[in-house]
């Protein structure tokens, strides 16, 4: 499976958005990770629908929309996503997970289920045909700059085993939170193939964006 990088746009310098996007296009970045937080599902506010629409006008890089909002099935229509994009819905955020995932698929986007560190994996049995991938949270979502929780690598490994053992080798695993250059190697070994790059790597001020992406690509080779 190809290794893909999805820079976390909540960590980007908004004053230099256009040049950031140009740099990402030159580096052939696969996705732009957009954290949508509603102040309820997670204790923070971040990016929103207008930001996604603005990005669509500025770049053709596919969006990787991470919905950290309650009752996403009531709000999915507000977003303008489609073929090539990923939309992740948190299992813990809705009583109608299947409905939300099916809506994402009906728009032609890839539907991922996002799971918090404490969420049991048995729910995958019930929605496996509704998803294209699993977003494993390596931190409790809400804030950039946190440390990986202890069970994160084991969780990725268990999701990969579950998918492979049941004939779903083509379903992807994305990992979000504290994807540092060092952790990325371990996350890849555990079975992840999409890596959210935030303050732990690409948006670390010690490197230029291009150097950071190159360094991450080398780690993932
Ligand atoms: C966590 C966010 C992440 C975060 C990742 O809730 O979803 O996108 O920004 O970046 P770092 O490397 O800061 O954990
Ligand atoms: Zn995220």
PDB file of N, CA and C in Angstrom, residues 95-194:
ATOM      1  N   UNK A  95     -25.372   8.491  17.179  1.00  0.00           N
ATOM      2  CA  UNK A  95     -26.147   7.254  17.344  1.00  0.00           C
ATOM      3  C   UNK A  95     -26.431   6.658  15.973  1.00  0.00           C
ATOM      4  N   UNK A  96     -26.100   7.374  14.920  1.00  0.00           N
ATOM      5  CA  UNK A  96     -26.463   6.953  13.568  1.00  0.00           C
ATOM      6  C   UNK A  96     -25.221   6.883  12.683  1.00  0.00           C
ATOM      7  N   UNK A  97     -24.245   6.130  13.171  1.00  0.00           N
ATOM      8  CA  UNK A  97     -22.958   6.052  12.476  1.00  0.00           C
ATOM      9  C   UNK A  97     -23.110   5.522  11.051  1.00  0.00           C
ATOM     10  N   UNK A  98     -23.878   4.467  10.886  1.00  0.00           N
ATOM     11  CA  UNK A  98     -24.025   3.871   9.549  1.00  0.00           C
ATOM     12  C   UNK A  98     -24.640   4.876   8.578  1.00  0.00           C
ATOM     13  N   UNK A  99     -25.615   5.623   9.063  1.00  0.00           N
ATOM     14  CA  UNK A  99     -26.277   6.626   8.220  1.00  0.00           C
ATOM     15  C   UNK A  99     -25.271   7.689   7.757  1.00  0.00           C
ATOM     16  N   UNK A 100     -24.453   8.144   8.697  1.00  0.00           N
ATOM     17  CA  UNK A 100     -23.462   9.181   8.368  1.00  0.00           C
ATOM     18  C   UNK A 100     -22.439   8.650   7.348  1.00  0.00           C
ATOM     19  N   UNK A 101     -21.953   7.424   7.568  1.00  0.00           N
ATOM     20  CA  UNK A 101     -20.961   6.851   6.651  1.00  0.00           C
ATOM     21  C   UNK A 101     -21.571   6.631   5.259  1.00  0.00           C
ATOM     22  N   UNK A 102     -22.800   6.155   5.230  1.00  0.00           N
ATOM     23  CA  UNK A 102     -23.461   5.903   3.941  1.00  0.00           C
ATOM     24  C   UNK A 102     -23.644   7.209   3.171  1.00  0.00           C
ATOM     25  N   UNK A 103     -23.925   8.309   3.892  1.00  0.00           N
ATOM     26  CA  UNK A 103     -24.088   9.597   3.222  1.00  0.00           C
ATOM     27  C   UNK A 103     -22.762  10.031   2.579  1.00  0.00           C
ATOM     28  N   UNK A 104     -21.672   9.842   3.316  1.00  0.00           N
ATOM     29  CA  UNK A 104     -20.346  10.210   2.773  1.00  0.00           C
ATOM     30  C   UNK A 104     -20.093   9.443   1.482  1.00  0.00           C
ATOM     31  N   UNK A 105     -20.354   8.144   1.511  1.00  0.00           N
ATOM     32  CA  UNK A 105     -20.130   7.303   0.319  1.00  0.00           C
ATOM     33  C   UNK A 105     -21.036   7.720  -0.837  1.00  0.00           C
ATOM     34  N   UNK A 106     -22.264   8.120  -0.515  1.00  0.00           N
ATOM     35  CA  UNK A 106     -23.206   8.493  -1.578  1.00  0.00           C
ATOM     36  C   UNK A 106     -22.723   9.713  -2.355  1.00  0.00           C
ATOM     37  N   UNK A 107     -21.839  10.498  -1.752  1.00  0.00           N
ATOM     38  CA  UNK A 107     -21.281  11.684  -2.420  1.00  0.00           C
ATOM     39  C   UNK A 107     -20.004  11.340  -3.198  1.00  0.00           C
ATOM     40  N   UNK A 108     -19.575  10.069  -3.136  1.00  0.00           N
ATOM     41  CA  UNK A 108     -18.391   9.644  -3.893  1.00  0.00           C
ATOM     42  C   UNK A 108     -17.096   9.771  -3.123  1.00  0.00           C
ATOM     43  N   UNK A 109     -17.165  10.284  -1.885  1.00  0.00           N
ATOM     44  CA  UNK A 109     -15.938  10.417  -1.074  1.00  0.00           C
ATOM     45  C   UNK A 109     -15.653   9.105  -0.362  1.00  0.00           C
ATOM     46  N   UNK A 110     -14.422   8.979   0.152  1.00  0.00           N
ATOM     47  CA  UNK A 110     -14.075   7.800   0.946  1.00  0.00           C
ATOM     48  C   UNK A 110     -14.562   8.015   2.372  1.00  0.00           C
ATOM     49  N   UNK A 111     -15.267   7.032   2.915  1.00  0.00           N
ATOM     50  CA  UNK A 111     -15.791   7.128   4.281  1.00  0.00           C
ATOM     51  C   UNK A 111     -14.858   6.385   5.231  1.00  0.00           C
ATOM     52  N   UNK A 112     -14.344   7.110   6.212  1.00  0.00           N
ATOM     53  CA  UNK A 112     -13.513   6.495   7.252  1.00  0.00           C
ATOM     54  C   UNK A 112     -14.249   6.616   8.588  1.00  0.00           C
ATOM     55  N   UNK A 113     -14.129   5.576   9.408  1.00  0.00           N
ATOM     56  CA  UNK A 113     -14.624   5.703  10.777  1.00  0.00           C
ATOM     57  C   UNK A 113     -13.428   6.075  11.646  1.00  0.00           C
ATOM     58  N   UNK A 114     -13.600   7.126  12.475  1.00  0.00           N
ATOM     59  CA  UNK A 114     -12.533   7.548  13.392  1.00  0.00           C
ATOM     60  C   UNK A 114     -12.817   6.962  14.765  1.00  0.00           C
ATOM     61  N   UNK A 115     -11.764   6.474  15.418  1.00  0.00           N
ATOM     62  CA  UNK A 115     -11.967   5.872  16.747  1.00  0.00           C
ATOM     63  C   UNK A 115     -11.008   6.477  17.767  1.00  0.00           C
ATOM     64  N   UNK A 116     -11.601   6.874  18.890  1.00  0.00           N
ATOM     65  CA  UNK A 116     -10.823   7.407  20.011  1.00  0.00           C
ATOM     66  C   UNK A 116     -10.066   6.268  20.699  1.00  0.00           C
ATOM     67  N   UNK A 117      -9.051   6.611  21.494  1.00  0.00           N
ATOM     68  CA  UNK A 117      -8.250   5.560  22.146  1.00  0.00           C
ATOM     69  C   UNK A 117      -9.061   4.538  22.937  1.00  0.00           C
ATOM     70  N   UNK A 118     -10.162   4.942  23.580  1.00  0.00           N
ATOM     71  CA  UNK A 118     -10.895   3.998  24.448  1.00  0.00           C
ATOM     72  C   UNK A 118     -12.015   3.258  23.729  1.00  0.00           C
ATOM     73  N   UNK A 119     -12.167   3.476  22.437  1.00  0.00           N
ATOM     74  CA  UNK A 119     -13.296   2.864  21.717  1.00  0.00           C
ATOM     75  C   UNK A 119     -12.974   1.437  21.287  1.00  0.00           C
ATOM     76  N   UNK A 120     -13.834   0.472  21.649  1.00  0.00           N
ATOM     77  CA  UNK A 120     -13.560  -0.930  21.279  1.00  0.00           C
ATOM     78  C   UNK A 120     -13.670  -1.158  19.766  1.00  0.00           C
ATOM     79  N   UNK A 121     -12.854  -2.079  19.272  1.00  0.00           N
ATOM     80  CA  UNK A 121     -12.804  -2.324  17.829  1.00  0.00           C
ATOM     81  C   UNK A 121     -13.940  -3.208  17.326  1.00  0.00           C
ATOM     82  N   UNK A 122     -14.707  -3.807  18.249  1.00  0.00           N
ATOM     83  CA  UNK A 122     -15.767  -4.724  17.806  1.00  0.00           C
ATOM     84  C   UNK A 122     -16.807  -4.021  16.941  1.00  0.00           C
ATOM     85  N   UNK A 123     -16.907  -2.689  17.035  1.00  0.00           N
ATOM     86  CA  UNK A 123     -17.889  -1.979  16.212  1.00  0.00           C
ATOM     87  C   UNK A 123     -17.580  -2.119  14.718  1.00  0.00           C
ATOM     88  N   UNK A 124     -16.319  -2.431  14.387  1.00  0.00           N
ATOM     89  CA  UNK A 124     -15.952  -2.557  12.971  1.00  0.00           C
ATOM     90  C   UNK A 124     -16.773  -3.652  12.288  1.00  0.00           C
ATOM     91  N   UNK A 125     -17.107  -4.703  13.030  1.00  0.00           N
ATOM     92  CA  UNK A 125     -17.925  -5.794  12.474  1.00  0.00           C
ATOM     93  C   UNK A 125     -19.207  -5.262  11.839  1.00  0.00           C
ATOM     94  N   UNK A 126     -19.804  -4.259  12.489  1.00  0.00           N
ATOM     95  CA  UNK A 126     -21.140  -3.797  12.093  1.00  0.00           C
ATOM     96  C   UNK A 126     -21.124  -2.828  10.920  1.00  0.00           C
ATOM     97  N   UNK A 127     -19.971  -2.196  10.661  1.00  0.00           N
ATOM     98  CA  UNK A 127     -19.943  -1.134   9.637  1.00  0.00           C
ATOM     99  C   UNK A 127     -18.888  -1.380   8.568  1.00  0.00           C
ATOM    100  N   UNK A 128     -18.328  -2.587   8.562  1.00  0.00           N
ATOM    101  CA  UNK A 128     -17.172  -2.844   7.692  1.00  0.00           C
ATOM    102  C   UNK A 128     -17.480  -2.565   6.220  1.00  0.00           C
ATOM    103  N   UNK A 129     -18.702  -2.835   5.786  1.00  0.00           N
ATOM    104  CA  UNK A 129     -19.036  -2.597   4.372  1.00  0.00           C
ATOM    105  C   UNK A 129     -19.378  -1.133   4.083  1.00  0.00           C
ATOM    106  N   UNK A 130     -19.438  -0.328   5.123  1.00  0.00           N
ATOM    107  CA  UNK A 130     -19.748   1.098   4.941  1.00  0.00           C
ATOM    108  C   UNK A 130     -18.493   1.962   4.950  1.00  0.00           C
ATOM    109  N   UNK A 131     -17.328   1.345   5.179  1.00  0.00           N
ATOM    110  CA  UNK A 131     -16.109   2.156   5.314  1.00  0.00           C
ATOM    111  C   UNK A 131     -15.043   1.780   4.280  1.00  0.00           C
ATOM    112  N   UNK A 132     -14.225   2.799   3.971  1.00  0.00           N
ATOM    113  CA  UNK A 132     -13.050   2.585   3.123  1.00  0.00           C
ATOM    114  C   UNK A 132     -11.783   2.553   3.963  1.00  0.00           C
ATOM    115  N   UNK A 133     -11.905   2.964   5.225  1.00  0.00           N
ATOM    116  CA  UNK A 133     -10.725   2.986   6.074  1.00  0.00           C
ATOM    117  C   UNK A 133     -11.080   3.333   7.505  1.00  0.00           C
ATOM    118  N   UNK A 134     -10.053   3.262   8.350  1.00  0.00           N
ATOM    119  CA  UNK A 134     -10.212   3.553   9.778  1.00  0.00           C
ATOM    120  C   UNK A 134      -9.192   4.633  10.152  1.00  0.00           C
ATOM    121  N   UNK A 135      -9.670   5.671  10.837  1.00  0.00           N
ATOM    122  CA  UNK A 135      -8.771   6.703  11.371  1.00  0.00           C
ATOM    123  C   UNK A 135      -8.540   6.385  12.837  1.00  0.00           C
ATOM    124  N   UNK A 136      -7.344   5.936  13.155  1.00  0.00           N
ATOM    125  CA  UNK A 136      -7.014   5.595  14.542  1.00  0.00           C
ATOM    126  C   UNK A 136      -6.413   6.834  15.211  1.00  0.00           C
ATOM    127  N   UNK A 137      -7.060   7.287  16.276  1.00  0.00           N
ATOM    128  CA  UNK A 137      -6.527   8.433  17.019  1.00  0.00           C
ATOM    129  C   UNK A 137      -5.419   7.961  17.953  1.00  0.00           C
ATOM    130  N   UNK A 138      -4.250   8.552  17.790  1.00  0.00           N
ATOM    131  CA  UNK A 138      -3.125   8.221  18.670  1.00  0.00           C
ATOM    132  C   UNK A 138      -3.083   9.147  19.892  1.00  0.00           C
ATOM    133  N   UNK A 139      -4.014  10.114  19.906  1.00  0.00           N
ATOM    134  CA  UNK A 139      -4.196  10.999  21.071  1.00  0.00           C
ATOM    135  C   UNK A 139      -5.706  11.141  21.269  1.00  0.00           C
ATOM    136  N   UNK A 140      -6.118  11.641  22.423  1.00  0.00           N
ATOM    137  CA  UNK A 140      -7.523  12.020  22.573  1.00  0.00           C
ATOM    138  C   UNK A 140      -7.709  13.323  21.814  1.00  0.00           C
ATOM    139  N   UNK A 141      -8.651  13.358  20.843  1.00  0.00           N
ATOM    140  CA  UNK A 141      -8.684  14.490  19.921  1.00  0.00           C
ATOM    141  C   UNK A 141      -9.077  15.803  20.590  1.00  0.00           C
ATOM    142  N   UNK A 142      -8.703  16.884  19.967  1.00  0.00           N
ATOM    143  CA  UNK A 142      -9.084  18.211  20.447  1.00  0.00           C
ATOM    144  C   UNK A 142      -7.966  19.235  20.307  1.00  0.00           C
ATOM    145  N   UNK A 143      -6.737  18.793  20.519  1.00  0.00           N
ATOM    146  CA  UNK A 143      -5.634  19.751  20.520  1.00  0.00           C
ATOM    147  C   UNK A 143      -4.404  19.169  19.817  1.00  0.00           C
ATOM    148  N   UNK A 144      -3.689  20.035  19.130  1.00  0.00           N
ATOM    149  CA  UNK A 144      -2.399  19.651  18.569  1.00  0.00           C
ATOM    150  C   UNK A 144      -1.372  19.614  19.701  1.00  0.00           C
ATOM    151  N   UNK A 145      -0.246  18.964  19.443  1.00  0.00           N
ATOM    152  CA  UNK A 145       0.870  19.015  20.380  1.00  0.00           C
ATOM    153  C   UNK A 145       0.783  18.071  21.563  1.00  0.00           C
ATOM    154  N   UNK A 146      -0.063  17.032  21.484  1.00  0.00           N
ATOM    155  CA  UNK A 146      -0.162  16.070  22.590  1.00  0.00           C
ATOM    156  C   UNK A 146       0.773  14.876  22.349  1.00  0.00           C
ATOM    157  N   UNK A 147       0.954  14.073  23.392  1.00  0.00           N
ATOM    158  CA  UNK A 147       1.797  12.869  23.301  1.00  0.00           C
ATOM    159  C   UNK A 147       0.923  11.658  22.979  1.00  0.00           C
ATOM    160  N   UNK A 148       1.484  10.746  22.214  1.00  0.00           N
ATOM    161  CA  UNK A 148       0.795   9.508  21.844  1.00  0.00           C
ATOM    162  C   UNK A 148       0.361   8.734  23.093  1.00  0.00           C
ATOM    163  N   UNK A 149      -0.875   8.234  23.093  1.00  0.00           N
ATOM    164  CA  UNK A 149      -1.348   7.423  24.234  1.00  0.00           C
ATOM    165  C   UNK A 149      -0.685   6.037  24.166  1.00  0.00           C
ATOM    166  N   UNK A 150      -0.555   5.364  25.317  1.00  0.00           N
ATOM    167  CA  UNK A 150       0.221   4.117  25.328  1.00  0.00           C
ATOM    168  C   UNK A 150      -0.306   3.010  24.408  1.00  0.00           C
ATOM    169  N   UNK A 151      -1.632   2.933  24.199  1.00  0.00           N
ATOM    170  CA  UNK A 151      -2.130   1.785  23.414  1.00  0.00           C
ATOM    171  C   UNK A 151      -2.195   2.045  21.905  1.00  0.00           C
ATOM    172  N   UNK A 152      -1.687   3.179  21.449  1.00  0.00           N
ATOM    173  CA  UNK A 152      -1.919   3.574  20.049  1.00  0.00           C
ATOM    174  C   UNK A 152      -1.336   2.582  19.033  1.00  0.00           C
ATOM    175  N   UNK A 153      -0.089   2.180  19.233  1.00  0.00           N
ATOM    176  CA  UNK A 153       0.544   1.293  18.240  1.00  0.00           C
ATOM    177  C   UNK A 153      -0.143  -0.064  18.218  1.00  0.00           C
ATOM    178  N   UNK A 154      -0.465  -0.549  19.408  1.00  0.00           N
ATOM    179  CA  UNK A 154      -1.155  -1.830  19.523  1.00  0.00           C
ATOM    180  C   UNK A 154      -2.535  -1.757  18.845  1.00  0.00           C
ATOM    181  N   UNK A 155      -3.176  -0.614  18.980  1.00  0.00           N
ATOM    182  CA  UNK A 155      -4.501  -0.437  18.373  1.00  0.00           C
ATOM    183  C   UNK A 155      -4.402  -0.473  16.844  1.00  0.00           C
ATOM    184  N   UNK A 156      -3.411   0.222  16.297  1.00  0.00           N
ATOM    185  CA  UNK A 156      -3.215   0.192  14.838  1.00  0.00           C
ATOM    186  C   UNK A 156      -2.991  -1.258  14.396  1.00  0.00           C
ATOM    187  N   UNK A 157      -2.134  -1.968  15.136  1.00  0.00           N
ATOM    188  CA  UNK A 157      -1.812  -3.366  14.789  1.00  0.00           C
ATOM    189  C   UNK A 157      -3.073  -4.229  14.806  1.00  0.00           C
ATOM    190  N   UNK A 158      -3.917  -4.011  15.810  1.00  0.00           N
ATOM    191  CA  UNK A 158      -5.141  -4.822  15.912  1.00  0.00           C
ATOM    192  C   UNK A 158      -6.120  -4.492  14.788  1.00  0.00           C
ATOM    193  N   UNK A 159      -6.191  -3.227  14.396  1.00  0.00           N
ATOM    194  CA  UNK A 159      -7.072  -2.869  13.271  1.00  0.00           C
ATOM    195  C   UNK A 159      -6.534  -3.509  11.991  1.00  0.00           C
ATOM    196  N   UNK A 160      -5.196  -3.411  11.790  1.00  0.00           N
ATOM    197  CA  UNK A 160      -4.610  -3.998  10.562  1.00  0.00           C
ATOM    198  C   UNK A 160      -4.852  -5.503  10.515  1.00  0.00           C
ATOM    199  N   UNK A 161      -4.671  -6.172  11.640  1.00  0.00           N
ATOM    200  CA  UNK A 161      -4.908  -7.629  11.691  1.00  0.00           C
ATOM    201  C   UNK A 161      -6.366  -7.941  11.378  1.00  0.00           C
ATOM    202  N   UNK A 162      -7.259  -7.172  11.982  1.00  0.00           N
ATOM    203  CA  UNK A 162      -8.692  -7.397  11.748  1.00  0.00           C
ATOM    204  C   UNK A 162      -9.007  -7.265  10.254  1.00  0.00           C
ATOM    205  N   UNK A 163      -8.498  -6.199   9.634  1.00  0.00           N
ATOM    206  CA  UNK A 163      -8.801  -5.970   8.215  1.00  0.00           C
ATOM    207  C   UNK A 163      -8.189  -7.082   7.353  1.00  0.00           C
ATOM    208  N   UNK A 164      -6.921  -7.375   7.590  1.00  0.00           N
ATOM    209  CA  UNK A 164      -6.236  -8.370   6.750  1.00  0.00           C
ATOM    210  C   UNK A 164      -6.844  -9.762   6.932  1.00  0.00           C
ATOM    211  N   UNK A 165      -7.167 -10.121   8.169  1.00  0.00           N
ATOM    212  CA  UNK A 165      -7.684 -11.468   8.442  1.00  0.00           C
ATOM    213  C   UNK A 165      -9.100 -11.675   7.910  1.00  0.00           C
ATOM    214  N   UNK A 166      -9.774 -10.563   7.598  1.00  0.00           N
ATOM    215  CA  UNK A 166     -11.145 -10.691   7.100  1.00  0.00           C
ATOM    216  C   UNK A 166     -11.268 -10.330   5.618  1.00  0.00           C
ATOM    217  N   UNK A 167     -10.112 -10.250   4.947  1.00  0.00           N
ATOM    218  CA  UNK A 167     -10.142 -10.027   3.500  1.00  0.00           C
ATOM    219  C   UNK A 167     -10.298  -8.578   3.081  1.00  0.00           C
ATOM    220  N   UNK A 168      -9.973  -7.653   3.970  1.00  0.00           N
ATOM    221  CA  UNK A 168     -10.111  -6.226   3.641  1.00  0.00           C
ATOM    222  C   UNK A 168      -8.745  -5.544   3.567  1.00  0.00           C
ATOM    223  N   UNK A 169      -7.811  -6.203   2.880  1.00  0.00           N
ATOM    224  CA  UNK A 169      -6.445  -5.663   2.801  1.00  0.00           C
ATOM    225  C   UNK A 169      -6.412  -4.289   2.129  1.00  0.00           C
ATOM    226  N   UNK A 170      -7.432  -4.004   1.309  1.00  0.00           N
ATOM    227  CA  UNK A 170      -7.452  -2.734   0.574  1.00  0.00           C
ATOM    228  C   UNK A 170      -7.962  -1.577   1.429  1.00  0.00           C
ATOM    229  N   UNK A 171      -8.527  -1.856   2.598  1.00  0.00           N
ATOM    230  CA  UNK A 171      -9.015  -0.753   3.436  1.00  0.00           C
ATOM    231  C   UNK A 171      -7.814  -0.125   4.164  1.00  0.00           C
ATOM    232  N   UNK A 172      -7.854   1.205   4.243  1.00  0.00           N
ATOM    233  CA  UNK A 172      -6.675   1.946   4.704  1.00  0.00           C
ATOM    234  C   UNK A 172      -6.751   2.256   6.207  1.00  0.00           C
ATOM    235  N   UNK A 173      -5.596   2.509   6.769  1.00  0.00           N
ATOM    236  CA  UNK A 173      -5.530   2.977   8.167  1.00  0.00           C
ATOM    237  C   UNK A 173      -4.791   4.306   8.193  1.00  0.00           C
ATOM    238  N   UNK A 174      -5.499   5.310   8.708  1.00  0.00           N
ATOM    239  CA  UNK A 174      -4.907   6.636   8.893  1.00  0.00           C
ATOM    240  C   UNK A 174      -4.620   6.795  10.383  1.00  0.00           C
ATOM    241  N   UNK A 175      -3.550   7.483  10.705  1.00  0.00           N
ATOM    242  CA  UNK A 175      -3.234   7.719  12.118  1.00  0.00           C
ATOM    243  C   UNK A 175      -3.056   9.220  12.335  1.00  0.00           C
ATOM    244  N   UNK A 176      -3.641   9.697  13.450  1.00  0.00           N
ATOM    245  CA  UNK A 176      -3.689  11.138  13.734  1.00  0.00           C
ATOM    246  C   UNK A 176      -3.282  11.385  15.184  1.00  0.00           C
ATOM    247  N   UNK A 177      -2.343  12.305  15.365  1.00  0.00           N
ATOM    248  CA  UNK A 177      -1.902  12.693  16.703  1.00  0.00           C
ATOM    249  C   UNK A 177      -0.486  12.241  16.988  1.00  0.00           C
ATOM    250  N   UNK A 178       0.392  13.206  17.221  1.00  0.00           N
ATOM    251  CA  UNK A 178       1.786  12.942  17.580  1.00  0.00           C
ATOM    252  C   UNK A 178       2.508  12.030  16.571  1.00  0.00           C
ATOM    253  N   UNK A 179       2.206  12.258  15.285  1.00  0.00           N
ATOM    254  CA  UNK A 179       2.911  11.508  14.232  1.00  0.00           C
ATOM    255  C   UNK A 179       4.264  12.202  14.009  1.00  0.00           C
ATOM    256  N   UNK A 180       5.177  11.951  14.911  1.00  0.00           N
ATOM    257  CA  UNK A 180       6.529  12.515  14.797  1.00  0.00           C
ATOM    258  C   UNK A 180       7.309  11.665  13.792  1.00  0.00           C
ATOM    259  N   UNK A 181       8.489  12.123  13.416  1.00  0.00           N
ATOM    260  CA  UNK A 181       9.307  11.340  12.478  1.00  0.00           C
ATOM    261  C   UNK A 181       9.609   9.961  13.068  1.00  0.00           C
ATOM    262  N   UNK A 182       9.870   9.932  14.369  1.00  0.00           N
ATOM    263  CA  UNK A 182      10.201   8.652  15.028  1.00  0.00           C
ATOM    264  C   UNK A 182       8.959   7.758  15.131  1.00  0.00           C
ATOM    265  N   UNK A 183       7.834   8.349  15.580  1.00  0.00           N
ATOM    266  CA  UNK A 183       6.619   7.549  15.740  1.00  0.00           C
ATOM    267  C   UNK A 183       6.095   7.037  14.403  1.00  0.00           C
ATOM    268  N   UNK A 184       6.301   7.819  13.336  1.00  0.00           N
ATOM    269  CA  UNK A 184       5.759   7.426  12.022  1.00  0.00           C
ATOM    270  C   UNK A 184       6.293   6.056  11.597  1.00  0.00           C
ATOM    271  N   UNK A 185       7.557   5.794  11.870  1.00  0.00           N
ATOM    272  CA  UNK A 185       8.139   4.492  11.496  1.00  0.00           C
ATOM    273  C   UNK A 185       7.390   3.371  12.218  1.00  0.00           C
ATOM    274  N   UNK A 186       7.162   3.565  13.516  1.00  0.00           N
ATOM    275  CA  UNK A 186       6.482   2.527  14.310  1.00  0.00           C
ATOM    276  C   UNK A 186       5.017   2.387  13.869  1.00  0.00           C
ATOM    277  N   UNK A 187       4.392   3.508  13.531  1.00  0.00           N
ATOM    278  CA  UNK A 187       2.987   3.475  13.090  1.00  0.00           C
ATOM    279  C   UNK A 187       2.870   2.762  11.746  1.00  0.00           C
ATOM    280  N   UNK A 188       3.857   2.987  10.888  1.00  0.00           N
ATOM    281  CA  UNK A 188       3.875   2.278   9.598  1.00  0.00           C
ATOM    282  C   UNK A 188       4.049   0.779   9.838  1.00  0.00           C
ATOM    283  N   UNK A 189       4.994   0.430  10.694  1.00  0.00           N
ATOM    284  CA  UNK A 189       5.226  -0.993  10.984  1.00  0.00           C
ATOM    285  C   UNK A 189       3.983  -1.656  11.573  1.00  0.00           C
ATOM    286  N   UNK A 190       3.208  -0.874  12.328  1.00  0.00           N
ATOM    287  CA  UNK A 190       1.989  -1.424  12.932  1.00  0.00           C
ATOM    288  C   UNK A 190       0.875  -1.598  11.895  1.00  0.00           C
ATOM    289  N   UNK A 191       0.999  -0.900  10.739  1.00  0.00           N
ATOM    290  CA  UNK A 191       0.014  -1.123   9.676  1.00  0.00           C
ATOM    291  C   UNK A 191      -0.698   0.104   9.156  1.00  0.00           C
ATOM    292  N   UNK A 192      -0.307   1.307   9.602  1.00  0.00           N
ATOM    293  CA  UNK A 192      -0.936   2.530   9.083  1.00  0.00           C
ATOM    294  C   UNK A 192      -0.340   2.881   7.719  1.00  0.00           C
ATOM    295  N   UNK A 193      -1.120   3.578   6.879  1.00  0.00           N
ATOM    296  CA  UNK A 193      -0.566   4.029   5.595  1.00  0.00           C
ATOM    297  C   UNK A 193      -0.888   5.485   5.252  1.00  0.00           C
ATOM    298  N   UNK A 194      -1.709   6.163   6.097  1.00  0.00           N
ATOM    299  CA  UNK A 194      -1.930   7.608   5.913  1.00  0.00           C
ATOM    300  C   UNK A 194      -1.541   8.281   7.231  1.00  0.00           C
TER     301      UNK A 194
END
